Coordinates of C-alpha atoms and ligand atoms in Angstrom, one line a residue:
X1 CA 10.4 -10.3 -8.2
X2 CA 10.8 -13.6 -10.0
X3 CA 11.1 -16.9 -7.7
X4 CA 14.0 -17.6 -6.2
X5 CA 14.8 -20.7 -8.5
X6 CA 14.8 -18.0 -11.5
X7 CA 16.9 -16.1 -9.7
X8 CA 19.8 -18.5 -9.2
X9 CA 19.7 -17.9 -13.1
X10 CA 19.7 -14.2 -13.2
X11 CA 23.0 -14.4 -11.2
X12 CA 25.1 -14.2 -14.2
X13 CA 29.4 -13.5 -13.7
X14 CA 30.8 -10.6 -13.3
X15 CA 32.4 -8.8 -16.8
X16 CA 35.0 -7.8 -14.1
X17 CA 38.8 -10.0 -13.9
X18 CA 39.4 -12.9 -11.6
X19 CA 42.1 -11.9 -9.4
X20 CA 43.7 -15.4 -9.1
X21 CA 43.2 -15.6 -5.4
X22 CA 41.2 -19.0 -5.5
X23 CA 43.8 -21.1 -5.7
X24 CA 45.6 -19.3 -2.7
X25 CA 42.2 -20.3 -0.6
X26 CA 43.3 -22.5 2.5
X27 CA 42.0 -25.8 2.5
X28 CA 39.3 -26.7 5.3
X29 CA 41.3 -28.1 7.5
X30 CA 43.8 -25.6 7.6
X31 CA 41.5 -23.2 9.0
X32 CA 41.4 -22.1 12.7
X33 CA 39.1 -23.7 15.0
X34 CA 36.4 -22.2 16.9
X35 CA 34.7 -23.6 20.3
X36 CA 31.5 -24.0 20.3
X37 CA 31.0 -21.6 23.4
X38 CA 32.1 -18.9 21.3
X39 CA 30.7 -19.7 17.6
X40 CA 27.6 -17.2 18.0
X41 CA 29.6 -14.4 17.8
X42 CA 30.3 -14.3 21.5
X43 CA 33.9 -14.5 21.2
X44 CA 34.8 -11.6 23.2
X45 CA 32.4 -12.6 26.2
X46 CA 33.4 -14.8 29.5
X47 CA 29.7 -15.9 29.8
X48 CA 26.7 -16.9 27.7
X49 CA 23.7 -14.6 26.9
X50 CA 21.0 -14.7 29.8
X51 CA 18.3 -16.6 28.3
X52 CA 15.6 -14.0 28.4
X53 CA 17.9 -11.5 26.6
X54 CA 18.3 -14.3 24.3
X55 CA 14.8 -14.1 23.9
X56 CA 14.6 -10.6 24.0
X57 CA 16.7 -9.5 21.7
X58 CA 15.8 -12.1 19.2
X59 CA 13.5 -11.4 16.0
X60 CA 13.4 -14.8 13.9
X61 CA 10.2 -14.9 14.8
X62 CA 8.9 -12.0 12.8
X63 CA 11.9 -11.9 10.1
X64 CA 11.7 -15.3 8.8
X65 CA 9.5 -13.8 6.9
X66 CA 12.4 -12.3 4.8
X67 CA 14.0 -15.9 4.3
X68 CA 13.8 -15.3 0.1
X69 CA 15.1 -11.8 0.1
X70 CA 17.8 -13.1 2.3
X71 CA 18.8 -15.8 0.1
X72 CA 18.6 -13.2 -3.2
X73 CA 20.8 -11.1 -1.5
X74 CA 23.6 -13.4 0.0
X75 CA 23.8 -15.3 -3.5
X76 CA 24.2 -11.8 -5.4
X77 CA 27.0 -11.3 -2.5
X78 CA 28.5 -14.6 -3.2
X79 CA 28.8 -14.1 -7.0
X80 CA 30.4 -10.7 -6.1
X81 CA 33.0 -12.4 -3.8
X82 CA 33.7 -15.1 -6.4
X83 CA 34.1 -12.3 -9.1
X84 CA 36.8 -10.5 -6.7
X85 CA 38.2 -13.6 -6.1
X86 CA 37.7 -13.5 -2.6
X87 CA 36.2 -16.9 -3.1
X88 CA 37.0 -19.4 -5.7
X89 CA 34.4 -20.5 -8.4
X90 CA 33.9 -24.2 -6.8
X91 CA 33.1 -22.3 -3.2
X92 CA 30.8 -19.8 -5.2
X93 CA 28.5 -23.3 -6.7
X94 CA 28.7 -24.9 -2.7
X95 CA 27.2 -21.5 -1.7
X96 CA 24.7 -21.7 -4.2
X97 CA 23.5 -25.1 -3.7
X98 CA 23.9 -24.6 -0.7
X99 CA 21.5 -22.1 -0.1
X100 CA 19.4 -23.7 -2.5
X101 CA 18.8 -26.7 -0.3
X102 CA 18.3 -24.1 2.9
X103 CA 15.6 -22.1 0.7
X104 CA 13.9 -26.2 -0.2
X105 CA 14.2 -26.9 3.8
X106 CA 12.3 -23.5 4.3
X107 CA 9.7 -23.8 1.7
X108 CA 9.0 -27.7 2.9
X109 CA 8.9 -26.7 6.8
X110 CA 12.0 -29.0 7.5
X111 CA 13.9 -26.0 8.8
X112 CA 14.7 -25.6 12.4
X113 CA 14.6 -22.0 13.2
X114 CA 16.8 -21.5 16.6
X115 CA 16.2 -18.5 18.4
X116 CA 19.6 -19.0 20.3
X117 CA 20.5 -18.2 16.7
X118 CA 19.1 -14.9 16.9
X119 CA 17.4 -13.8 13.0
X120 CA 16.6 -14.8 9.6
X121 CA 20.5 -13.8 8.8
X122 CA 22.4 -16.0 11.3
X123 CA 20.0 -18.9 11.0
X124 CA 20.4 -18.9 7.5
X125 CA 24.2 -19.4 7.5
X126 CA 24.5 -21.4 10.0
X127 CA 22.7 -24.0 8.9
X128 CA 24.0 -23.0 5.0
X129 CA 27.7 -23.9 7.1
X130 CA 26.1 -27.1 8.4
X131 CA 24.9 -27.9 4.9
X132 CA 28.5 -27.3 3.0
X133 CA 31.2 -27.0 5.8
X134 CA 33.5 -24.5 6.2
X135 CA 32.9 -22.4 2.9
X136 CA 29.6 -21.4 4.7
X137 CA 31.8 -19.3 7.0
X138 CA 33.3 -17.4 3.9
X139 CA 29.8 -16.0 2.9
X140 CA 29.7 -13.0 5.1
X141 CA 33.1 -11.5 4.2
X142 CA 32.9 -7.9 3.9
X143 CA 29.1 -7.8 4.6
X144 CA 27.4 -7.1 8.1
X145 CA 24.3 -7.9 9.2
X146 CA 23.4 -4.3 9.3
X147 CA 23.6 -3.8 5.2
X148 CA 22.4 -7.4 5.3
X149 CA 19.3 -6.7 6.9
X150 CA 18.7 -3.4 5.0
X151 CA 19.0 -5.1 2.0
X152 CA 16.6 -7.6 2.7
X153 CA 14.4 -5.4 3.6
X154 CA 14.1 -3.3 0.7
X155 CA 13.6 -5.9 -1.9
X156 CA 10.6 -7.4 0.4
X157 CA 9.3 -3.6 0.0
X158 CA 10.1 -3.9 -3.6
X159 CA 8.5 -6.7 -4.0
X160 CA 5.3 -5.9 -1.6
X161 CA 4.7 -2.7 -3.9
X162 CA 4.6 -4.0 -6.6
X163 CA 2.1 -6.7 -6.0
X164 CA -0.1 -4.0 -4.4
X165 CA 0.7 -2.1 -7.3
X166 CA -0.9 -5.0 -9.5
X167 CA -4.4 -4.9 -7.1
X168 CA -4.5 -1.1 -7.2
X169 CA -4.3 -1.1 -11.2
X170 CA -7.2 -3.7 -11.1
X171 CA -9.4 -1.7 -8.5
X172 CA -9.0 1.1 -10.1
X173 CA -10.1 -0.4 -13.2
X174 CA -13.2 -1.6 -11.5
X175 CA -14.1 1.6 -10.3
X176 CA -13.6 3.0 -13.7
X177 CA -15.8 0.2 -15.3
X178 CA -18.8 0.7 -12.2
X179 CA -18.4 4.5 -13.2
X180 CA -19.2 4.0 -16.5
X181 CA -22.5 1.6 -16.2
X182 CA -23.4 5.1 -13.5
X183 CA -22.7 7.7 -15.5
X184 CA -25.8 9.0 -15.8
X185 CA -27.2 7.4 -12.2
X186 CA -28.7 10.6 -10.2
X187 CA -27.9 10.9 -6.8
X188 CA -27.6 13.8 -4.4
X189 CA -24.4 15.3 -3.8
X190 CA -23.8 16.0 0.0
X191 CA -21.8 18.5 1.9
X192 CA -22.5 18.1 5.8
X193 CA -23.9 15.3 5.1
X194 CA -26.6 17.4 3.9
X195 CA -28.3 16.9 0.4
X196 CA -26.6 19.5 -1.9
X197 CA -26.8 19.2 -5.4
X198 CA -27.5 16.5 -7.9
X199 CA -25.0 15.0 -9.1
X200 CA -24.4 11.7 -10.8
X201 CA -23.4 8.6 -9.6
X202 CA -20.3 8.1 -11.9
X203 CA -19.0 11.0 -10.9
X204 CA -18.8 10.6 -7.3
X205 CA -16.7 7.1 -8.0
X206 CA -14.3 8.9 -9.7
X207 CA -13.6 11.2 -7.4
X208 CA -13.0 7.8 -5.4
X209 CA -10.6 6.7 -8.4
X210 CA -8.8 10.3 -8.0
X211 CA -7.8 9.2 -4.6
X212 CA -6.3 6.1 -5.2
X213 CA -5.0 6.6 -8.4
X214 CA -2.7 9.7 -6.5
X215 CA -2.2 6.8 -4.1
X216 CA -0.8 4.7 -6.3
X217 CA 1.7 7.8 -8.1
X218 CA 2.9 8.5 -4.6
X219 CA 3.4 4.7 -4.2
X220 CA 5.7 4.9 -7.5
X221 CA 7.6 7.3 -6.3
X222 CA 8.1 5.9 -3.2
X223 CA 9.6 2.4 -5.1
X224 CA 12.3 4.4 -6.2
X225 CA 14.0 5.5 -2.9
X226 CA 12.9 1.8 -1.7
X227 CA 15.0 0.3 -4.8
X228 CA 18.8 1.1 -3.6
X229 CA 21.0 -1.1 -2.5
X230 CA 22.7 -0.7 1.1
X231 CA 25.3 -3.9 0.5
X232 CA 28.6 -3.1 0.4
X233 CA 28.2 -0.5 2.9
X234 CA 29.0 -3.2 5.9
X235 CA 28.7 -2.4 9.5
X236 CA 28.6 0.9 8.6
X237 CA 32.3 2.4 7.0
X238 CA 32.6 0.3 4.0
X239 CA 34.6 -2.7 3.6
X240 CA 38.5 -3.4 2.6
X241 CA 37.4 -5.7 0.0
X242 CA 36.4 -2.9 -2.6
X243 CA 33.0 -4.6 -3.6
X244 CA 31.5 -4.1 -6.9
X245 CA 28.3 -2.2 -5.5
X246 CA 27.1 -1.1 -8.7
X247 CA 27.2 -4.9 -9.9
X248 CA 25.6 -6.1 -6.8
X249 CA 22.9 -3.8 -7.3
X250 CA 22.7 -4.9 -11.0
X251 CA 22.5 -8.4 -10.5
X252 CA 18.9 -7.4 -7.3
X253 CA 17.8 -5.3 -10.2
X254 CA 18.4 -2.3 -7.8
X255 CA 17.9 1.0 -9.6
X256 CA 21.6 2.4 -7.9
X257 CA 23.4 1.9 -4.7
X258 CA 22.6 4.1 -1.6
X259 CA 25.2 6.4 -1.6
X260 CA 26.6 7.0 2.1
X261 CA 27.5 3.9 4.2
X262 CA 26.2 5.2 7.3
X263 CA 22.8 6.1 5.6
X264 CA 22.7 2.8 4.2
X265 CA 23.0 0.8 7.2
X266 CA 20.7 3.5 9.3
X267 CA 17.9 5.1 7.9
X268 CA 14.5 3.4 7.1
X269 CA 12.3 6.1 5.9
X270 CA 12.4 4.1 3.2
X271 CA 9.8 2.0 5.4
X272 CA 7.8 5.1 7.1
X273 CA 7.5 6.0 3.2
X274 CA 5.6 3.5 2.4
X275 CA 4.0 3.2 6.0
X276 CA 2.7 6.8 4.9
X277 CA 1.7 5.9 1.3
X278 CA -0.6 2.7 3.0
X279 CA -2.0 5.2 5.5
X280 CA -3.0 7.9 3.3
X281 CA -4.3 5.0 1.2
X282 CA -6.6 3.8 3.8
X283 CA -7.8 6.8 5.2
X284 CA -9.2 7.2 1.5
X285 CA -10.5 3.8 1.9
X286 CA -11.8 4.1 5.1
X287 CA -13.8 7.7 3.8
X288 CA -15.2 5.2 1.0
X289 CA -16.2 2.4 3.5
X290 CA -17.9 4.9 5.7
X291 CA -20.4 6.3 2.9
X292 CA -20.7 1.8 2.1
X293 CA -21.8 1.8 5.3
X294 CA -24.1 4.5 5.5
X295 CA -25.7 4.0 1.6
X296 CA -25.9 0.2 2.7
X297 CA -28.4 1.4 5.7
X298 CA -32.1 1.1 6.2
X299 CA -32.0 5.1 6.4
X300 CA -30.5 5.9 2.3
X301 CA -31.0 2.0 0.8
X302 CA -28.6 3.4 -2.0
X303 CA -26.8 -0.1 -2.5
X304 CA -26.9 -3.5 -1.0
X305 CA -23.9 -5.3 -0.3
X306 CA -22.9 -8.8 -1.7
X307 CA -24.1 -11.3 1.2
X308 CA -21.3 -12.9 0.8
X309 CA -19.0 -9.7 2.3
X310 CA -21.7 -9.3 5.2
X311 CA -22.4 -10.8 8.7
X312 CA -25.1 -11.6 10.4
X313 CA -26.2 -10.8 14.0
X314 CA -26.0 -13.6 16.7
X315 CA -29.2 -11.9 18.6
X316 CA -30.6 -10.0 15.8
X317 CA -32.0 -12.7 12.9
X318 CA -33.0 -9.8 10.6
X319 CA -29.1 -8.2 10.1
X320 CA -27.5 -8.1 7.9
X321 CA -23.9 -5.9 8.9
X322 CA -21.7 -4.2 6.6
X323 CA -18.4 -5.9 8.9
X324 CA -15.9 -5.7 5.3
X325 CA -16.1 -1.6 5.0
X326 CA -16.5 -1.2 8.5
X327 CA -13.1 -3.4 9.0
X328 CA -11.4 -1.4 6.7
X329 CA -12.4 2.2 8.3
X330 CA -11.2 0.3 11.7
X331 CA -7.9 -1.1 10.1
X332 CA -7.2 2.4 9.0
X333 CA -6.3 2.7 12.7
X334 CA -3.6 0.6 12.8
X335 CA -1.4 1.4 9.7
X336 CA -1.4 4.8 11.3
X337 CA -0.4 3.1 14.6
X338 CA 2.8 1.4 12.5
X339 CA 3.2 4.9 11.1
X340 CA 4.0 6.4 14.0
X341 CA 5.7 3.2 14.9
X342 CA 8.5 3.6 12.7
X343 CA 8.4 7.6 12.9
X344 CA 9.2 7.2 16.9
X345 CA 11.4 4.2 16.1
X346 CA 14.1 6.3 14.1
X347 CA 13.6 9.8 15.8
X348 CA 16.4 10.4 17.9
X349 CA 18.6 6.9 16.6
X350 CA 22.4 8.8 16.3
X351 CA 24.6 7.2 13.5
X352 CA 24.3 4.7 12.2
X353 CA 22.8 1.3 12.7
X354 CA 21.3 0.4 16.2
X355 CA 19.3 -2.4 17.3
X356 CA 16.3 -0.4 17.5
X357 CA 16.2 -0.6 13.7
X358 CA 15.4 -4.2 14.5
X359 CA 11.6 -3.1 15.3
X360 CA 11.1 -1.8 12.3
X361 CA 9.9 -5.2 10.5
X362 CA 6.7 -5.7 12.1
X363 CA 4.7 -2.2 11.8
X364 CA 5.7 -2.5 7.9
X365 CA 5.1 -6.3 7.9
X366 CA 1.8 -5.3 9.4
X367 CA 1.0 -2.3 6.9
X368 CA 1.7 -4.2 4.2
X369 CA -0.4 -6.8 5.0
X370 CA -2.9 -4.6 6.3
X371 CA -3.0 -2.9 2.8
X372 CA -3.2 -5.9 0.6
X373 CA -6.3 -7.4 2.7
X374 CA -8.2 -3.7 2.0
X375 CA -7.6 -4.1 -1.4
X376 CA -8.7 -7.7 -1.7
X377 CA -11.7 -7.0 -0.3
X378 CA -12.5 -4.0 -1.9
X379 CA -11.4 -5.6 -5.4
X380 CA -14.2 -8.4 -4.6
X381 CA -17.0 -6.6 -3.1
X382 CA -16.9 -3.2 -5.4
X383 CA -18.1 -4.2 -8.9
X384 CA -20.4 -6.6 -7.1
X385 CA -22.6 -4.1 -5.3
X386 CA -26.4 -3.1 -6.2
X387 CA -26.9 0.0 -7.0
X388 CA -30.5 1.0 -5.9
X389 CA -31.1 4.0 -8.3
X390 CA -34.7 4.7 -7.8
X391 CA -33.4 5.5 -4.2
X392 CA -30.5 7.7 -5.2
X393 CA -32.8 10.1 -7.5
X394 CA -35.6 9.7 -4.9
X395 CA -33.3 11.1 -2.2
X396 CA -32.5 13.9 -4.9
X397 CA -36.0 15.1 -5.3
X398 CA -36.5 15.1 -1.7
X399 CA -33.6 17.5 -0.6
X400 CA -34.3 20.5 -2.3
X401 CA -31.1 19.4 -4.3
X402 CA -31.8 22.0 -7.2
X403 CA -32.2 25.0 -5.5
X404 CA -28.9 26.1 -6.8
X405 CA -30.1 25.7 -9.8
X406 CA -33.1 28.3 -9.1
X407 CA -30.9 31.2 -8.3
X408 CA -29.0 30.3 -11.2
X409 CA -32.0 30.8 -13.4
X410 CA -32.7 34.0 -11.3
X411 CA -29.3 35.6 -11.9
X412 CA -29.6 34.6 -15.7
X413 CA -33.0 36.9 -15.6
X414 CA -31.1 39.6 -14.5
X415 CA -30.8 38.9 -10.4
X416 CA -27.9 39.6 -8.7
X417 CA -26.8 36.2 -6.9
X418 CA -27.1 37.6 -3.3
X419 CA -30.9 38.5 -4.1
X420 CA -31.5 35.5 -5.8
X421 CA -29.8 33.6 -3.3
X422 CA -32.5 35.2 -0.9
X423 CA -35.4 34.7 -3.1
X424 CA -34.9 31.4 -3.3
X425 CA -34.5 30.5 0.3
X426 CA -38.1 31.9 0.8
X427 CA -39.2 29.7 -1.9
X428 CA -37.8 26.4 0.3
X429 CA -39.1 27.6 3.4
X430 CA -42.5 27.9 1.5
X431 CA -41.7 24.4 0.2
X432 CA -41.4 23.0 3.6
X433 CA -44.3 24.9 5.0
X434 CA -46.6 23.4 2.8
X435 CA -44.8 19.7 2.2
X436 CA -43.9 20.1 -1.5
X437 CA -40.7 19.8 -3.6
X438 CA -39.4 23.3 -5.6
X439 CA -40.5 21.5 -8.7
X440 CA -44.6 21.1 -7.3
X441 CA -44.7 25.1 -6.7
X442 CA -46.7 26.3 -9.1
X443 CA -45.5 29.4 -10.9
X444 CA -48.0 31.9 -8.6
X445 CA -46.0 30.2 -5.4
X446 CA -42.6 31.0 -7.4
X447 CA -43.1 34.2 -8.1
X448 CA -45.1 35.1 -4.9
X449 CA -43.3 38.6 -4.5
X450 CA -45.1 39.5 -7.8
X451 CA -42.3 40.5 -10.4
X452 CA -43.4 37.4 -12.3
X453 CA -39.5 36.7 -13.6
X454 CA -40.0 33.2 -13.5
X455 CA -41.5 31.1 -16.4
X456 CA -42.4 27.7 -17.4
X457 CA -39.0 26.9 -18.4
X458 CA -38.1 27.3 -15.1
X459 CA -39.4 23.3 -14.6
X460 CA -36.5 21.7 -16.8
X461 CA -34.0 23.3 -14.5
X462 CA -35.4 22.3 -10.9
X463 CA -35.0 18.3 -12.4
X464 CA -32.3 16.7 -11.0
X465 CA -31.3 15.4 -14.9
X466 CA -31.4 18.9 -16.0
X467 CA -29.0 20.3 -13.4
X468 CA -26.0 17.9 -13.7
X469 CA -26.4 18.2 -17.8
X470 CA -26.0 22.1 -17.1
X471 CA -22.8 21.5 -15.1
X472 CA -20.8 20.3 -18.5
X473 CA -17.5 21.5 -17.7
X474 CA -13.9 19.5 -17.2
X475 CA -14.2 18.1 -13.6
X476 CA -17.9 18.6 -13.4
X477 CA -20.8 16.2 -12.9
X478 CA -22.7 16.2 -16.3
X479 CA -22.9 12.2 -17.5
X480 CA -20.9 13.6 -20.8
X481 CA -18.1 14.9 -18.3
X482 CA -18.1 11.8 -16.2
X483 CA -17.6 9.6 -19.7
X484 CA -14.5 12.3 -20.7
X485 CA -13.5 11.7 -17.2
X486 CA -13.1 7.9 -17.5
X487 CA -11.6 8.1 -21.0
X488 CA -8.8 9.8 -20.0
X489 CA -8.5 7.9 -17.2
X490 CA -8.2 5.4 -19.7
X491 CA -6.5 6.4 -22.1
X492 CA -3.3 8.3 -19.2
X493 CA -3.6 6.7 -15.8
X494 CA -4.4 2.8 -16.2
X495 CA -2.2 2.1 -19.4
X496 CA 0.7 3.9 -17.3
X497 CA -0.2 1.4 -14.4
X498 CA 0.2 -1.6 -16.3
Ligands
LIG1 N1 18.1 -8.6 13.4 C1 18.8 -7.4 13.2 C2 17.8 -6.3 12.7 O1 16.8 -6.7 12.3 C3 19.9 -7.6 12.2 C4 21.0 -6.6 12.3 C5 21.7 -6.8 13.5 N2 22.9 -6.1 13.6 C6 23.6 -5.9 14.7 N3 24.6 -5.2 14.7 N4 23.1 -6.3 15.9 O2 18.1 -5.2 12.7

């Protein structure tokens, strides 16, 4: 979203008619008076709000945050009012410089937020009608807090995906690039946690780029529900004034209006959309941090961190802590808290809007936030680790990694698997009885049950380099796989992110 001083030039006029009614507009002193005691909508009530349900009820605290959406939205509002001619073209420029100096006040911490004033919304007018008199009071005509606040909220979303759009593209690019440099960097693959086959190094960090490159499609798909707009809907029936919705939407660069008013005001699965999307995202992260963690320990040395994303130890002088991954595999906790947040928050809520909507801002504040701090750090500590890859293809040799690859070369001599299978399990337990890798038996100790099937060749498939070059298939591990892989990724998924 561009900054709000663009936008005041975005909002361009309306192809639609004037309807004439500015110069029927009362003049400012003409209008009725209200007391103070009732101006904050309390016009109805004999006493004034108990101070701690002022404070309770209140959110201005937390939805401040949306002072720029809420400005965005109430100038496109403004310029839809002047185009009806519910307001005249003179009271459409005081709104706008209006708001303009309320957005300045904001930005320069002059603002006084007042709580008595309840949100972001009423704070904003107010002092907008304190700013430029009465007019201030003609800005909410036909529009209710309710598709007021929904409004806001969705471009913030907007505009929060697509800047974590932006840091997924580059992460996923720096995956692609350390993949690359590793696309022939052995390491054993595990299943358990168990050594299990070789495999190569690039082709486990793709697997990590598969996971957050779906990530980012279901985030996509996501911005398109989040990019409707709910103004024009009102409390939640509509209003008399016949907006120009598909203009409104036109002038937030909404894709279309949401359809049903009392949808539009209600519903923010919107919000648990995305809340899902972040958690999904870091539970992949937090999978990722864990093996960090564990490569980044004294017991695999596969990588060492950047010092500059570790901690030390305030009793330990020799640590050095992997506290970045290991923050992101905690944080992965709360966007699934805010998840269910905002599940519990709208189960149950009948037609349409109701106040409990009003706690939806800070699990998705927080999830958002929450989100963009993973990806920061891993964008900065990723291409920046050390890969250790005598370690890696050490750990291979070690773990029997390749005995696969022996009943392979038994079943291509003729062996059914299931013998083979059997065969070669002896061969490992021989292995381990006498404290030597597959690859130091000598050809007596392989074919120990005497039908002398196995030959010298046998050698170039019990290397770990020879095993992931014989598994050269789409999706497989061989280094000429991997490098296919990270083309296409190229060539389909990053340009499409862009
Ligand atoms: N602060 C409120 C919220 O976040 C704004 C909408 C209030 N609407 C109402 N009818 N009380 O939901």
């Amino acid at each position: 979203m561009a900054e709000i001083g663009k936008l005041l030039g975005i909002l361009t006029p309306s192809p639609h008619k004037r309807t004439g009614r500015d110069n029927n507009m009362k003049e400012e002193n003409d209008q009725p008076k209200v007391s103070k005691k009732t101006s904050l909508l309390r016009g109805r009530f004999s006493e004034t709000t108990d101070r701690f349900v002022q404070i309770f009820t209140a959110s201005v605290d937390f939805d401040k945050r949306l002072y720029r959406e809420d400005i965005l939205g109430s100038l496109a509002h403004a310029q839809m009012l002047a185009t009806s001619g519910i307001i005249s073209s003179d009271e459409l420029k005081d709104i706008q410089r209006g708001l303009d100096l309320v957005r300045e006040e904001i930005e320069t911490c002059e603002f006084k937020w007042r709580i008595d004033l309840e949100d972001v919304h009423m704070n904003i007018e107010h002092r907008l009608t304190e700013l430029i008199g009465l007019t201030g009071k003609k800005l909410h005509t036909g529009r209710s807090r309710n598709d007021q606040v929904a409004t806001d909220l969705r471009l913030h979303l907007r505009n929060a995906i697509d800047e974590v759009l932006e840091q997924e593209n580059r992460l996923l690019t720096a995956i692609a690039n350390l993949a690359e440099r590793h696309a022939e960097t052995i390491m054993p693959g595990f299943t358990h946690l168990q050594a299990a086959q070789p495999i190569t190094f690039g082709h486990h960090l793709m697997a990590w780029f598969e996971m957050l490159a779906r990530d980012r499609e279901r985030l996509l798909s996501c911005r398109k529900r989040v990019n409707r707009l709910p103004l024009g809907a009102a409390a939640l029936a509509g209003t008399p004034y016949l907006p120009d919705r598909q203009y409104v939407a036109g002038l937030l660069e909404f894709e279309g209006i949401c359809e049903n008013s009392l949808d539009a005001v209600s519903d923010r699965d919107f919000a648990i959309e995305f809340c899902f999307v972040a958690s999904l995202t870091l539970t992949h992260f937090s999978r990722w941090c864990e093996e960090l963690v564990l490569w980044s320990s004294q017991q695999f040395e596969f990588i060492d961190l950047p010092d500059r994303f570790c901690t030390g130890s305030s009793i330990m002088p020799q640590k050095k802590n992997p506290d970045v991954p290991e923050l992101i595999r905690g944080k992965s906790g709360r966007v699934n808290g805010n998840l269910i947040s905002l599940l519990t928050l709208m189960k149950s809520q009948p037609l349409a809007y109701n106040k409990d909507n009003q706690e939806d801002k800070e699990p998705l504040f927080d999830s958002i936030d929450t989100l963009k701090g993973c990806l920061t750090a891993l964008e900065g500590m990723l291409p920046n680790i050390q890969v250790n890859e005598a370690k890696m293809l050490d750990a291979t040799l070690r773990g029997f990694t390749t005995a696969t690859d022996l009943a392979d070369y038994l079943v291509n001599k003729g062996i059914t698997f299931r013998d083979a299978h059997e065969l070669v399990g002896a061969a490992v337990q021989y292995a381990i009885q006498h404290d030597k890798q597959l690859d130091e038996l000598t050809l007596e100790e392989l074919n120990s049950d005497g039908a002398r099937i196995i030959e010298e060749d046998v050698y170039s498939v019990l290397t770990p380099v020879g095993s992931v070059a014989s598994r050269n298939h789409d999706g497989a591990t061989a280094p000429q796989q991997v490098r296919l892989a990270i083309a296409r990724a190229r060539e389909q998924i990053l340009p499409q992110a862009d």
